[in-house]
Short mmCIF file of C-alpha atoms and ligand atoms in Angstrom, two decimals:
data_model
loop_
_atom_site.label_atom_id
_atom_site.label_comp_id
_atom_site.label_asym_id
_atom_site.label_seq_id
_atom_site.Cartn_x
_atom_site.Cartn_y
_atom_site.Cartn_z
CA UNK A 1 -13.55 15.94 13.03
CA UNK A 2 -10.99 13.62 11.42
CA UNK A 3 -10.33 12.71 7.79
CA UNK A 4 -13.50 10.65 7.32
CA UNK A 5 -15.91 13.19 8.82
CA UNK A 6 -14.34 15.91 6.71
CA UNK A 7 -14.95 13.82 3.58
CA UNK A 8 -18.60 13.57 4.63
CA UNK A 9 -18.74 17.32 5.11
CA UNK A 10 -17.33 17.79 1.59
CA UNK A 11 -19.88 15.36 0.21
CA UNK A 12 -22.80 17.18 1.86
CA UNK A 13 -21.67 20.47 0.35
CA UNK A 14 -21.21 18.85 -3.11
CA UNK A 15 -17.45 19.38 -3.01
CA UNK A 16 -16.50 15.70 -3.27
CA UNK A 17 -16.23 14.02 -6.67
CA UNK A 18 -17.07 10.33 -6.30
CA UNK A 19 -15.71 8.00 -8.96
CA UNK A 20 -17.46 4.64 -9.08
CA UNK A 21 -15.63 3.24 -12.15
CA UNK A 22 -12.80 0.83 -11.37
CA UNK A 23 -9.52 2.77 -11.32
CA UNK A 24 -5.98 1.40 -11.17
CA UNK A 25 -3.56 2.46 -8.45
CA UNK A 26 -0.89 2.31 -11.18
CA UNK A 27 -0.74 5.70 -12.99
CA UNK A 28 -4.52 6.06 -13.27
CA UNK A 29 -5.73 7.39 -9.90
CA UNK A 30 -2.88 9.93 -9.86
CA UNK A 31 -3.79 11.18 -13.36
CA UNK A 32 -7.38 11.72 -12.28
CA UNK A 33 -6.30 13.54 -9.10
CA UNK A 34 -4.19 15.94 -11.16
CA UNK A 35 -6.84 16.50 -13.83
CA UNK A 36 -9.53 17.30 -11.28
CA UNK A 37 -7.58 19.30 -8.65
CA UNK A 38 -8.39 21.25 -6.53
CA UNK A 39 -11.60 19.22 -6.22
CA UNK A 40 -11.53 16.37 -3.68
CA UNK A 41 -11.99 12.87 -5.10
CA UNK A 42 -13.22 9.59 -3.62
CA UNK A 43 -12.30 6.52 -5.67
CA UNK A 44 -14.89 3.92 -4.69
CA UNK A 45 -13.29 1.02 -6.55
CA UNK A 46 -9.57 0.49 -6.87
CA UNK A 47 -8.70 -2.36 -9.23
CA UNK A 48 -5.91 -3.86 -7.10
CA UNK A 49 -7.31 -3.31 -3.59
CA UNK A 50 -10.48 -3.63 -1.53
CA UNK A 51 -9.99 -0.20 0.01
CA UNK A 52 -11.37 3.12 -1.20
CA UNK A 53 -8.99 6.03 -1.82
CA UNK A 54 -9.54 9.76 -1.29
CA UNK A 55 -7.26 12.53 -2.50
CA UNK A 56 -7.05 16.33 -3.01
CA UNK A 57 -8.76 16.65 0.37
CA UNK A 58 -6.75 19.66 1.61
CA UNK A 59 -5.43 21.32 -1.56
CA UNK A 60 -5.84 24.95 -0.52
CA UNK A 61 -5.39 27.19 2.51
CA UNK A 62 -9.18 27.67 2.43
CA UNK A 63 -9.71 23.93 2.95
CA UNK A 64 -7.29 23.85 5.89
CA UNK A 65 -8.93 26.93 7.45
CA UNK A 66 -12.33 25.32 6.93
CA UNK A 67 -11.14 22.18 8.76
CA UNK A 68 -9.65 24.00 11.76
CA UNK A 69 -12.58 26.44 11.91
CA UNK A 70 -10.99 29.80 11.16
CA UNK A 71 -10.90 32.33 8.34
CA UNK A 72 -8.11 31.79 5.81
CA UNK A 73 -6.66 35.15 6.84
CA UNK A 74 -6.45 33.85 10.44
CA UNK A 75 -4.46 30.68 9.63
CA UNK A 76 -1.07 32.16 10.54
CA UNK A 77 -2.26 33.37 13.95
CA UNK A 78 -4.25 30.17 14.57
CA UNK A 79 -1.20 27.98 13.91
CA UNK A 80 1.11 30.21 15.95
CA UNK A 81 -1.40 30.09 18.83
CA UNK A 82 -1.54 26.28 18.62
CA UNK A 83 2.30 26.10 18.68
CA UNK A 84 2.37 28.31 21.82
CA UNK A 85 -0.47 26.40 23.49
CA UNK A 86 0.40 22.78 22.75
CA UNK A 87 -1.84 20.37 24.70
CA UNK A 88 -1.17 16.67 25.18
CA UNK A 89 -4.11 14.68 23.76
CA UNK A 90 -6.11 12.29 25.95
CA UNK A 91 -5.52 8.59 25.57
CA UNK A 92 -8.29 6.19 24.56
CA UNK A 93 -8.42 2.41 24.37
CA UNK A 94 -11.26 2.61 21.85
CA UNK A 95 -9.24 3.30 18.77
CA UNK A 96 -10.97 3.34 15.41
CA UNK A 97 -7.61 2.93 13.66
CA UNK A 98 -7.27 -0.50 15.34
CA UNK A 99 -10.77 -1.85 14.56
CA UNK A 100 -9.15 -4.37 12.21
CA UNK A 101 -5.76 -5.96 12.88
CA UNK A 102 -4.37 -7.65 9.78
CA UNK A 103 -2.94 -11.06 10.62
CA UNK A 104 -0.62 -11.17 7.62
CA UNK A 105 1.40 -8.22 6.37
CA UNK A 106 0.91 -7.85 2.62
CA UNK A 107 1.48 -4.33 1.33
CA UNK A 108 0.20 -5.34 -2.11
CA UNK A 109 -3.32 -5.38 -0.64
CA UNK A 110 -3.11 -1.67 0.13
CA UNK A 111 -3.88 0.97 -2.52
CA UNK A 112 -0.37 2.44 -2.43
CA UNK A 113 -0.32 4.56 -5.59
CA UNK A 114 2.23 4.58 -8.37
CA UNK A 115 2.05 8.27 -9.25
CA UNK A 116 4.25 9.16 -12.25
CA UNK A 117 5.76 7.12 -15.08
CA UNK A 118 9.40 7.51 -13.97
CA UNK A 119 8.85 6.94 -10.23
CA UNK A 120 10.82 4.05 -8.73
CA UNK A 121 7.79 2.30 -7.27
CA UNK A 122 4.53 2.58 -5.35
CA UNK A 123 4.77 5.40 -2.84
CA UNK A 124 3.09 6.38 0.40
CA UNK A 125 3.15 10.18 0.41
CA UNK A 126 0.57 11.05 3.09
CA UNK A 127 2.11 8.95 5.88
CA UNK A 128 2.80 10.65 9.20
CA UNK A 129 5.74 8.96 10.89
CA UNK A 130 5.47 8.79 14.69
CA UNK A 131 8.82 8.07 16.33
CA UNK A 132 10.21 8.27 19.85
CA UNK A 133 13.54 8.90 21.51
CA UNK A 134 14.24 8.37 25.23
CA UNK A 135 15.63 11.87 25.68
CA UNK A 136 13.41 13.86 23.31
CA UNK A 137 10.09 11.99 23.44
CA UNK A 138 7.79 11.66 20.45
CA UNK A 139 8.14 13.35 17.06
CA UNK A 140 5.84 13.58 14.04
CA UNK A 141 7.09 13.99 10.46
CA UNK A 142 6.08 13.32 6.88
CA UNK A 143 8.38 10.84 5.12
CA UNK A 144 7.67 9.43 1.70
CA UNK A 145 8.13 5.67 1.45
CA UNK A 146 8.76 3.53 -1.58
CA UNK A 147 7.37 0.00 -1.40
CA UNK A 148 10.20 -2.50 -2.02
CA UNK A 149 8.46 -5.78 -1.19
CA UNK A 150 5.42 -7.26 0.53
CA UNK A 151 6.61 -5.96 3.91
CA UNK A 152 9.32 -3.37 3.25
CA UNK A 153 9.77 0.26 2.32
CA UNK A 154 12.77 2.50 1.72
CA UNK A 155 12.12 5.75 3.59
CA UNK A 156 13.31 9.20 2.44
CA UNK A 157 14.81 10.98 5.44
CA UNK A 158 16.17 14.47 4.81
CA UNK A 159 19.32 15.07 6.87
CA UNK A 160 18.98 17.03 10.10
CA UNK A 161 15.24 16.53 10.38
CA UNK A 162 14.30 15.49 13.91
CA UNK A 163 13.61 11.95 12.75
CA UNK A 164 17.08 11.81 11.17
CA UNK A 165 18.55 12.89 14.53
CA UNK A 166 16.52 10.21 16.35
CA UNK A 167 17.56 7.45 13.95
CA UNK A 168 21.25 8.38 13.97
CA UNK A 169 21.17 8.39 17.78
CA UNK A 170 19.35 5.08 18.15
CA UNK A 171 20.51 3.11 15.09
CA UNK A 172 17.13 1.44 14.80
CA UNK A 173 13.68 2.17 16.16
CA UNK A 174 10.01 1.23 16.16
CA UNK A 175 7.84 3.65 14.24
CA UNK A 176 4.17 3.94 13.32
CA UNK A 177 3.10 5.39 9.98
CA UNK A 178 -0.37 6.90 10.26
CA UNK A 179 -2.45 7.39 7.11
CA UNK A 180 -5.81 9.14 6.74
CA UNK A 181 -5.52 12.16 8.99
CA UNK A 182 -7.32 15.46 9.39
CA UNK A 183 -5.65 18.78 8.60
CA UNK A 184 -4.80 19.31 12.28
CA UNK A 185 -2.44 16.30 12.29
CA UNK A 186 -1.10 16.98 8.77
CA UNK A 187 -0.26 20.62 9.48
CA UNK A 188 1.24 19.79 12.90
CA UNK A 189 3.48 17.12 11.34
CA UNK A 190 4.66 19.58 8.71
CA UNK A 191 5.73 22.24 11.21
CA UNK A 192 9.35 22.42 12.32
CA UNK A 193 9.54 23.17 16.00
CA UNK A 194 12.19 22.60 18.64
CA UNK A 195 13.36 19.05 19.02
CA UNK A 196 11.77 17.47 22.11
CA UNK A 197 8.27 18.80 21.44
CA UNK A 198 5.61 16.34 20.35
CA UNK A 199 3.70 17.85 17.42
CA UNK A 200 0.58 15.90 18.46
CA UNK A 201 0.19 18.68 21.05
CA UNK A 202 -0.10 21.20 18.18
CA UNK A 203 -2.61 18.99 16.36
CA UNK A 204 -4.68 18.70 19.54
CA UNK A 205 -4.59 22.47 20.08
CA UNK A 206 -5.75 23.02 16.48
CA UNK A 207 -8.60 20.54 16.84
CA UNK A 208 -9.02 18.11 19.75
CA UNK A 209 -8.05 14.50 19.07
CA UNK A 210 -7.40 11.35 21.08
CA UNK A 211 -4.40 9.04 20.94
CA UNK A 212 -3.94 5.34 21.47
CA UNK A 213 -1.02 2.95 22.02
CA UNK A 214 0.34 1.28 18.92
CA UNK A 215 0.12 -2.54 18.87
CA UNK A 216 3.84 -3.32 18.65
CA UNK A 217 5.43 -0.40 20.53
CA UNK A 218 4.60 2.19 23.19
CA UNK A 219 4.10 4.95 20.61
CA UNK A 220 0.98 7.10 21.00
CA UNK A 221 -0.78 7.52 17.67
CA UNK A 222 -3.86 9.49 16.52
CA UNK A 223 -6.69 7.03 17.30
CA UNK A 224 -9.01 8.25 14.54
CA UNK A 225 -6.72 7.87 11.55
CA UNK A 226 -7.63 5.33 8.88
CA UNK A 227 -4.55 3.05 8.66
CA UNK A 228 -1.49 2.43 10.82
CA UNK A 229 1.59 0.66 9.50
CA UNK A 230 3.84 -0.38 12.38
CA UNK A 231 7.41 -1.53 11.93
CA UNK A 232 11.09 -1.21 12.67
CA UNK A 233 13.44 1.04 10.75
CA UNK A 234 17.17 0.35 10.66
CA UNK A 235 19.67 3.10 9.78
CA UNK A 236 22.30 0.79 8.33
CA UNK A 237 19.91 -1.39 6.32
CA UNK A 238 19.69 0.64 3.13
CA UNK A 239 17.94 0.28 -0.23
CA UNK A 240 17.35 2.43 -3.30
CA UNK A 241 14.72 5.14 -2.86
CA UNK A 242 13.57 6.98 -6.00
CA UNK A 243 13.35 8.30 -8.61
CA UNK A 244 10.35 10.28 -7.38
CA UNK A 245 8.53 13.30 -8.75
CA UNK A 246 8.82 15.69 -5.84
CA UNK A 247 7.45 19.08 -4.75
CA UNK A 248 9.14 20.95 -7.59
CA UNK A 249 7.48 18.58 -10.14
CA UNK A 250 10.96 17.49 -11.22
CA UNK A 251 12.36 13.99 -10.80
CA UNK A 252 14.34 13.53 -7.58
CA UNK A 253 17.41 11.29 -7.74
CA UNK A 254 17.83 7.72 -6.47
CA UNK A 255 19.39 7.59 -2.99
CA UNK A 256 20.29 4.84 -0.56
CA UNK A 257 17.83 5.27 2.31
CA UNK A 258 16.97 3.29 5.49
CA UNK A 259 14.61 0.33 5.24
CA UNK A 260 11.40 -0.04 7.24
CA UNK A 261 10.25 -3.61 7.85
CA UNK A 262 6.53 -3.76 8.58
CA UNK A 263 5.41 -5.81 11.58
CA UNK A 264 1.71 -5.06 11.70
CA UNK A 265 -1.02 -3.23 9.82
CA UNK A 266 -4.18 -2.02 11.57
CA UNK A 267 -7.06 -0.03 10.11
CA UNK A 268 -10.67 1.03 10.47
CA UNK A 269 -13.51 -1.08 9.15
CA UNK A 270 -14.01 0.14 5.53
CA UNK A 271 -10.85 2.21 5.88
CA UNK A 272 -10.27 4.96 3.32
CA UNK A 273 -6.71 5.42 2.07
CA UNK A 274 -5.43 9.01 1.91
CA UNK A 275 -3.70 9.80 -1.37
CA UNK A 276 -1.52 12.90 -1.57
CA UNK A 277 -0.36 13.65 -5.09
CA UNK A 278 3.35 14.62 -5.02
CA UNK A 279 4.08 17.99 -6.63
CA UNK A 280 0.40 18.87 -6.79
CA UNK A 281 -1.42 21.61 -4.86
CA UNK A 282 -2.08 19.61 -1.69
CA UNK A 283 1.60 18.66 -1.34
CA UNK A 284 2.54 22.30 -1.94
CA UNK A 285 0.13 23.80 0.58
CA UNK A 286 1.13 21.30 3.30
CA UNK A 287 4.83 22.01 2.75
CA UNK A 288 4.74 25.79 2.44
CA UNK A 289 1.85 26.97 4.56
CA UNK A 290 3.34 25.79 7.91
CA UNK A 291 6.40 27.98 7.20
CA UNK A 292 4.27 31.13 6.98
CA UNK A 293 3.64 31.35 10.76
CA UNK A 294 7.35 30.89 11.52
CA UNK A 295 8.37 33.61 9.04
CA UNK A 296 5.62 35.91 10.38
CA UNK A 297 6.85 35.40 13.96
CA UNK A 298 10.53 35.99 13.17
CA UNK A 299 9.85 39.17 11.16
CA UNK A 300 7.74 40.62 13.99
CA UNK A 301 10.37 39.59 16.55
CA UNK A 302 12.93 41.54 14.50
CA UNK A 303 10.89 44.69 15.18
CA UNK A 304 9.28 44.91 11.73
CA UNK A 305 5.49 44.86 11.56
CA UNK A 306 4.63 41.84 9.43
CA UNK A 307 1.09 41.78 8.06
CA UNK A 308 1.00 38.57 6.01
CA UNK A 309 3.20 35.92 4.38
CA UNK A 310 2.66 33.81 1.27
CA UNK A 311 4.94 30.85 0.57
CA UNK A 312 3.49 30.73 -2.92
CA UNK A 313 2.93 27.81 -5.32
CA UNK A 314 4.92 29.57 -8.09
CA UNK A 315 7.97 29.13 -5.85
CA UNK A 316 7.04 25.46 -5.36
CA UNK A 317 5.53 26.50 -2.00
CA UNK A 318 8.99 26.15 -0.52
CA UNK A 319 11.69 28.13 -2.31
CA UNK A 320 9.98 31.55 -2.38
CA UNK A 321 8.29 33.66 0.29
CA UNK A 322 6.46 36.94 -0.20
CA UNK A 323 6.32 38.98 2.98
CA UNK A 324 3.97 41.95 3.42
CA UNK A 325 5.10 44.55 5.96
CA UNK A 326 3.87 47.85 7.33
CA UNK A 327 7.10 49.76 6.71
CA UNK A 328 8.00 52.29 9.40
CA UNK A 329 11.78 52.66 8.90
CA UNK A 330 13.97 52.66 5.81
CA UNK A 331 15.83 49.54 6.94
CA UNK A 332 12.67 47.49 7.68
CA UNK A 333 12.85 45.68 4.32
CA UNK A 334 16.42 44.49 4.87
CA UNK A 335 15.69 43.45 8.46
CA UNK A 336 12.64 41.55 7.24
CA UNK A 337 14.76 39.66 4.68
CA UNK A 338 17.14 38.37 7.38
CA UNK A 339 14.31 37.50 9.74
CA UNK A 340 12.31 35.69 7.04
CA UNK A 341 15.32 33.45 6.26
CA UNK A 342 15.48 32.67 10.00
CA UNK A 343 11.83 31.61 9.85
CA UNK A 344 12.33 29.33 6.84
CA UNK A 345 15.89 28.13 6.41
CA UNK A 346 15.25 26.25 3.14
CA UNK A 347 13.85 29.33 1.40
CA UNK A 348 15.86 30.64 -1.56
CA UNK A 349 14.27 33.93 -2.66
CA UNK A 350 12.43 36.34 -0.39
CA UNK A 351 10.37 39.29 -1.60
CA UNK A 352 9.43 42.03 0.86
CA UNK A 353 6.51 44.21 -0.19
CA UNK A 354 4.42 47.04 1.28
CA UNK A 355 0.95 46.77 2.75
CA UNK A 356 -0.78 47.98 -0.46
CA UNK A 357 0.45 44.93 -2.43
CA UNK A 358 -1.74 41.84 -2.93
CA UNK A 359 0.72 39.05 -2.11
CA UNK A 360 -1.61 36.44 -3.64
CA UNK A 361 -1.44 38.16 -7.04
CA UNK A 362 1.90 37.52 -8.79
CA UNK A 363 1.28 40.48 -11.13
CA UNK A 364 0.98 42.84 -8.17
CA UNK A 365 4.18 41.49 -6.59
CA UNK A 366 6.00 41.90 -9.90
CA UNK A 367 4.62 45.44 -10.14
CA UNK A 368 6.17 46.22 -6.74
CA UNK A 369 9.50 44.85 -7.96
CA UNK A 370 9.27 46.80 -11.22
CA UNK A 371 8.43 50.13 -9.59
CA UNK A 372 10.04 50.09 -6.12
CA UNK A 373 13.18 47.96 -6.36
CA UNK A 374 16.74 49.07 -7.16
CA UNK A 375 19.12 46.12 -7.35
CA UNK A 376 22.24 47.97 -6.13
CA UNK A 377 20.65 49.00 -2.81
CA UNK A 378 17.57 46.79 -2.31
CA UNK A 379 19.13 43.42 -3.07
CA UNK A 380 20.68 41.20 -0.43
CA UNK A 381 22.64 38.16 -1.51
CA UNK A 382 23.59 35.26 0.73
CA UNK A 383 26.10 33.44 -1.40
CA UNK A 384 26.73 29.70 -1.08
CA UNK A 385 24.68 28.72 1.92
CA UNK A 386 23.07 25.40 2.70
CA UNK A 387 19.69 25.37 0.97
CA UNK A 388 16.93 22.97 0.14
CA UNK A 389 17.55 19.39 -0.99
CA UNK A 390 14.52 19.93 -3.24
CA UNK A 391 16.13 22.66 -5.37
CA UNK A 392 17.31 21.11 -8.66
CA UNK A 393 19.82 23.95 -9.16
CA UNK A 394 21.49 23.57 -5.73
CA UNK A 395 24.70 21.54 -5.43
CA UNK A 396 23.49 17.93 -5.62
CA UNK A 397 25.84 16.75 -2.84
CA UNK A 398 26.02 19.62 -0.35
CA UNK A 399 22.74 21.39 -1.27
CA UNK A 400 24.68 24.66 -1.20
CA UNK A 401 22.86 27.40 -3.07
CA UNK A 402 22.84 31.18 -3.40
CA UNK A 403 19.96 32.80 -1.61
CA UNK A 404 18.75 36.36 -2.00
CA UNK A 405 16.22 38.80 -0.69
CA UNK A 406 14.59 41.59 -2.67
CA UNK A 407 13.32 44.59 -0.78
CA UNK A 408 10.47 45.67 -3.05
CA UNK A 409 9.10 48.23 -0.60
CA UNK A 410 8.86 51.89 -1.52
CA UNK A 411 11.28 54.34 -0.02
CA UNK A 412 9.62 56.34 2.79
CA UNK A 413 10.84 59.51 1.15
CA UNK A 414 9.44 60.40 -2.25
CA UNK A 415 12.12 61.87 -4.48
CA UNK A 416 10.50 62.55 -7.80
CA UNK A 417 7.68 60.18 -8.80
CA UNK A 418 5.18 58.85 -6.28
CA UNK A 419 5.14 55.12 -5.45
CA UNK A 420 1.36 54.68 -5.17
CA UNK A 421 -1.04 53.51 -7.83
CA UNK A 422 -3.38 56.32 -8.88
CA UNK A 423 -7.05 55.30 -8.95
CA UNK A 424 -8.98 55.31 -12.21
CA UNK A 425 -12.34 57.10 -12.22
CA UNK A 426 -15.18 55.06 -10.70
CA UNK A 427 -18.11 54.48 -13.07
CA UNK A 428 -21.39 52.57 -12.92
CA UNK A 429 -21.05 50.17 -15.88
CA UNK A 430 -24.77 49.33 -15.83
CA UNK A 431 -25.45 52.77 -17.23
CA UNK A 432 -23.38 52.01 -20.34
CA UNK A 433 -23.78 48.26 -20.99
CA UNK A 434 -27.44 47.75 -21.89
C1 LIG B 1 3.58 16.17 2.04
C2 LIG B 1 4.94 16.24 2.65
C3 LIG B 1 5.91 15.30 2.33
C4 LIG B 1 7.16 15.33 2.92
N1 LIG B 1 8.08 14.36 2.62
C5 LIG B 1 9.25 14.31 3.30
C6 LIG B 1 10.19 13.24 3.09
O1 LIG B 1 9.95 12.36 2.29
N2 LIG B 1 11.33 13.24 3.82
C7 LIG B 1 11.62 14.22 4.72
O2 LIG B 1 12.65 14.13 5.40
N3 LIG B 1 10.78 15.25 4.91
C8 LIG B 1 9.62 15.32 4.23
N4 LIG B 1 8.74 16.35 4.44
C9 LIG B 1 9.14 17.46 5.31
C10 LIG B 1 9.05 17.17 6.77
O3 LIG B 1 7.99 16.36 7.17
C11 LIG B 1 8.88 18.52 7.44
O4 LIG B 1 9.88 19.38 7.02
C12 LIG B 1 8.90 18.45 8.90
O5 LIG B 1 8.30 19.61 9.32
C13 LIG B 1 10.26 18.43 9.55
O6 LIG B 1 10.00 18.30 10.88
P1 LIG B 1 11.07 18.29 12.02
O7 LIG B 1 11.39 19.72 12.24
O8 LIG B 1 10.29 17.63 13.11
O9 LIG B 1 12.24 17.50 11.59
C14 LIG B 1 7.47 16.35 3.84
C15 LIG B 1 6.52 17.30 4.17
C16 LIG B 1 5.26 17.26 3.59
C17 LIG B 1 4.23 18.27 3.98
#
């Protein structure tokens, strides 16, 4: 379907808010996106650019499920199936993303948003970086990029990501940054799979797509995206990146990060820029949701029957995971804690609950903790481990943090009070409220 066709689908079902008033890319579009979320927005007139901008396009699991054509409850199995059945996309020479080739590189002509007052600059936050290494082949990742001139960005690269490995190995490399993608490409880029596997195969298994050769390198890029920024990134050429309001809605620090020098920009005719508001729901769902299938898989592989996983927005859709299991043995909760950390290494707190708990209702999860959890036996601490670079309370240099798991499942043996909620009497309210 692609980004553009999905916008049309949203419009037909009256789920797209069009804004015809002129809106600035500087602190105005971002404010509107936040005020209106989770509704999708199309800005038809951006003050500083000739391109339209759309944002909040995939802010919920429902929207991603709608795009890939499954029920929301089937997302975990659909993504796991796509990871197991990766399929290389077919190549086309008829690439919509190359309909227009800009002769002069001028990033100021693009609607690169300035999101929050204390950010260090205009940021691309929806860009999918396609990179390639001789040994490992192609890789897809999200990397935020701060504009630092008419043709340069500083690029945030978290250590030990596949792209970090590629860049350290090669010193410098050609990359393509693809903007304006469907949920298949976005979700695939956000998954963490074995190095050496091209995530475009996951995207293609989720929803078929075609690829095309980039103009300045032999990279294969999604041919239906809206914009492609091609350039060369150099590990040792560094510039300030940040501050930046990140996933946790707190201000990330300024770091020295590698510089990308842009060689060419291509785009569709009437291309639509994809905005992705940092810290907002769409950022959260794209970060956290792709970790749910990996947690689900690891818990089941550990011999515990996992029913569902929620990497919930209250935990910044990254630092917390709530795991629902069908408990068969007393030690299932503890096993599930270890396995869930295997499935999401950046997670900080894991909550294991029984099958009667609604993991999308924080009150229900808290109820399980209040009624079924005893800290001296049901608590598992993993002191001083490497955690997420996003956690403001982790060590700022090493990212060491203390992780823990809470087994909030009921004991299989009832000693004293029961662990189940007793039902209230059922009544027909219509008989009483006239
Ligand atoms: C919206 C979004 C923005 C992200 N921004 C960055 C970033 O700026 N730098 C980074 O290293 N990872 C970022 N990530 C995380 C990586 O893209 C993600 O963890 C990826 O799955 C790692 O893939 P890898 O296993 O191929 O290294 C972002 C993820 C999302 C969904």
